[in-house]
mmCIF file of C-alpha atoms in Angstrom:
data_model
loop_
_atom_site.group_PDB
_atom_site.id
_atom_site.type_symbol
_atom_site.label_atom_id
_atom_site.label_comp_id
_atom_site.label_asym_id
_atom_site.label_seq_id
_atom_site.Cartn_x
_atom_site.Cartn_y
_atom_site.Cartn_z
ATOM 1 C CA MET G 1 -30.050 -30.440 -8.929
ATOM 2 C CA SER G 2 -27.771 -32.512 -11.099
ATOM 3 C CA ARG G 3 -24.129 -33.021 -10.137
ATOM 4 C CA ILE G 4 -22.373 -31.175 -12.969
ATOM 5 C CA CYS G 5 -19.339 -28.869 -12.729
ATOM 6 C CA SER G 6 -20.504 -25.270 -13.173
ATOM 7 C CA VAL G 7 -17.187 -24.299 -14.841
ATOM 8 C CA CYS G 8 -16.359 -27.048 -17.361
ATOM 9 C CA GLY G 9 -19.601 -29.074 -17.480
ATOM 10 C CA LYS G 10 -18.041 -32.361 -16.357
ATOM 11 C CA GLY G 11 -20.610 -34.861 -15.055
ATOM 12 C CA LYS G 12 -21.217 -38.597 -14.939
ATOM 13 C CA LEU G 13 -19.313 -40.994 -17.172
ATOM 14 C CA SER G 14 -20.557 -44.463 -18.016
ATOM 15 C CA GLY G 15 -18.474 -47.594 -18.143
ATOM 16 C CA ASN G 16 -18.343 -51.195 -17.006
ATOM 17 C CA THR G 17 -17.444 -53.001 -13.833
ATOM 18 C CA VAL G 18 -15.292 -55.940 -14.918
ATOM 19 C CA SER G 19 -15.071 -58.953 -12.609
ATOM 20 C CA HIS G 20 -12.186 -61.401 -12.295
ATOM 21 C CA SER G 21 -14.018 -63.751 -14.669
ATOM 22 C CA ASN G 22 -14.243 -60.835 -17.172
ATOM 23 C CA ARG G 23 -18.020 -60.400 -16.871
ATOM 24 C CA LYS G 24 -19.178 -56.844 -17.525
ATOM 25 C CA ALA G 25 -21.874 -54.926 -15.698
ATOM 26 C CA PRO G 26 -22.744 -51.275 -16.364
ATOM 27 C CA ARG G 27 -21.802 -48.630 -13.811
ATOM 28 C CA GLN G 28 -21.525 -44.850 -13.446
ATOM 29 C CA TYR G 29 -18.358 -42.898 -12.632
ATOM 30 C CA GLU G 30 -19.010 -39.708 -10.659
ATOM 31 C CA ALA G 31 -16.913 -36.595 -11.178
ATOM 32 C CA ASN G 32 -14.949 -35.335 -8.147
ATOM 33 C CA LEU G 33 -17.221 -32.366 -7.369
ATOM 34 C CA GLN G 34 -16.895 -30.057 -4.384
ATOM 35 C CA LYS G 35 -19.481 -27.506 -3.236
ATOM 36 C CA ILE G 36 -17.548 -24.252 -2.800
ATOM 37 C CA SER G 37 -18.231 -20.527 -2.582
ATOM 38 C CA VAL G 38 -17.520 -18.948 -5.966
ATOM 39 C CA LYS G 39 -16.875 -15.239 -6.480
ATOM 40 C CA HIS G 40 -18.359 -13.917 -9.726
ATOM 41 C CA ALA G 41 -17.181 -10.999 -11.897
ATOM 42 C CA ASN G 42 -19.890 -8.679 -10.570
ATOM 43 C CA GLY G 43 -18.752 -9.265 -6.950
ATOM 44 C CA SER G 44 -21.536 -11.622 -5.879
ATOM 45 C CA VAL G 45 -20.787 -14.918 -4.131
ATOM 46 C CA SER G 46 -22.724 -18.152 -4.556
ATOM 47 C CA LYS G 47 -22.228 -21.812 -3.678
ATOM 48 C CA GLU G 48 -21.747 -24.047 -6.702
ATOM 49 C CA TYR G 49 -20.473 -27.505 -7.557
ATOM 50 C CA VAL G 50 -16.982 -27.335 -9.104
ATOM 51 C CA CYS G 51 -14.748 -30.268 -10.054
ATOM 52 C CA ALA G 52 -11.368 -30.699 -8.367
ATOM 53 C CA ARG G 53 -9.472 -30.120 -11.616
ATOM 54 C CA CYS G 54 -11.032 -26.651 -12.064
ATOM 55 C CA ILE G 55 -10.239 -25.744 -8.444
ATOM 56 C CA LYS G 56 -6.615 -26.912 -8.732
ATOM 57 C CA SER G 57 -6.001 -25.197 -12.076
ATOM 58 C CA GLY G 58 -7.339 -21.851 -10.822
ATOM 59 C CA LYS G 59 -10.241 -21.596 -13.275
ATOM 60 C CA VAL G 60 -12.512 -20.416 -10.441
ATOM 61 C CA GLU G 61 -12.041 -17.698 -7.842
ATOM 62 C CA ARG G 62 -13.156 -18.748 -4.378
ATOM 63 C CA GLY G 63 -15.219 -16.320 -2.378
#
């Protein structure tokens, strides 16, 4: 299972690691995902990966 937020779809971002001598090497930035119990509209509860921003902003109801 891929690590993607089930609410907003946030996943990996790509970028560069930059050393002191300004050399660049590719790297991946992971989203801050937490596995939480989510309550759905029909009353069921399931465990899903949700990013910290969606949890803090109240976009998901915990179950």
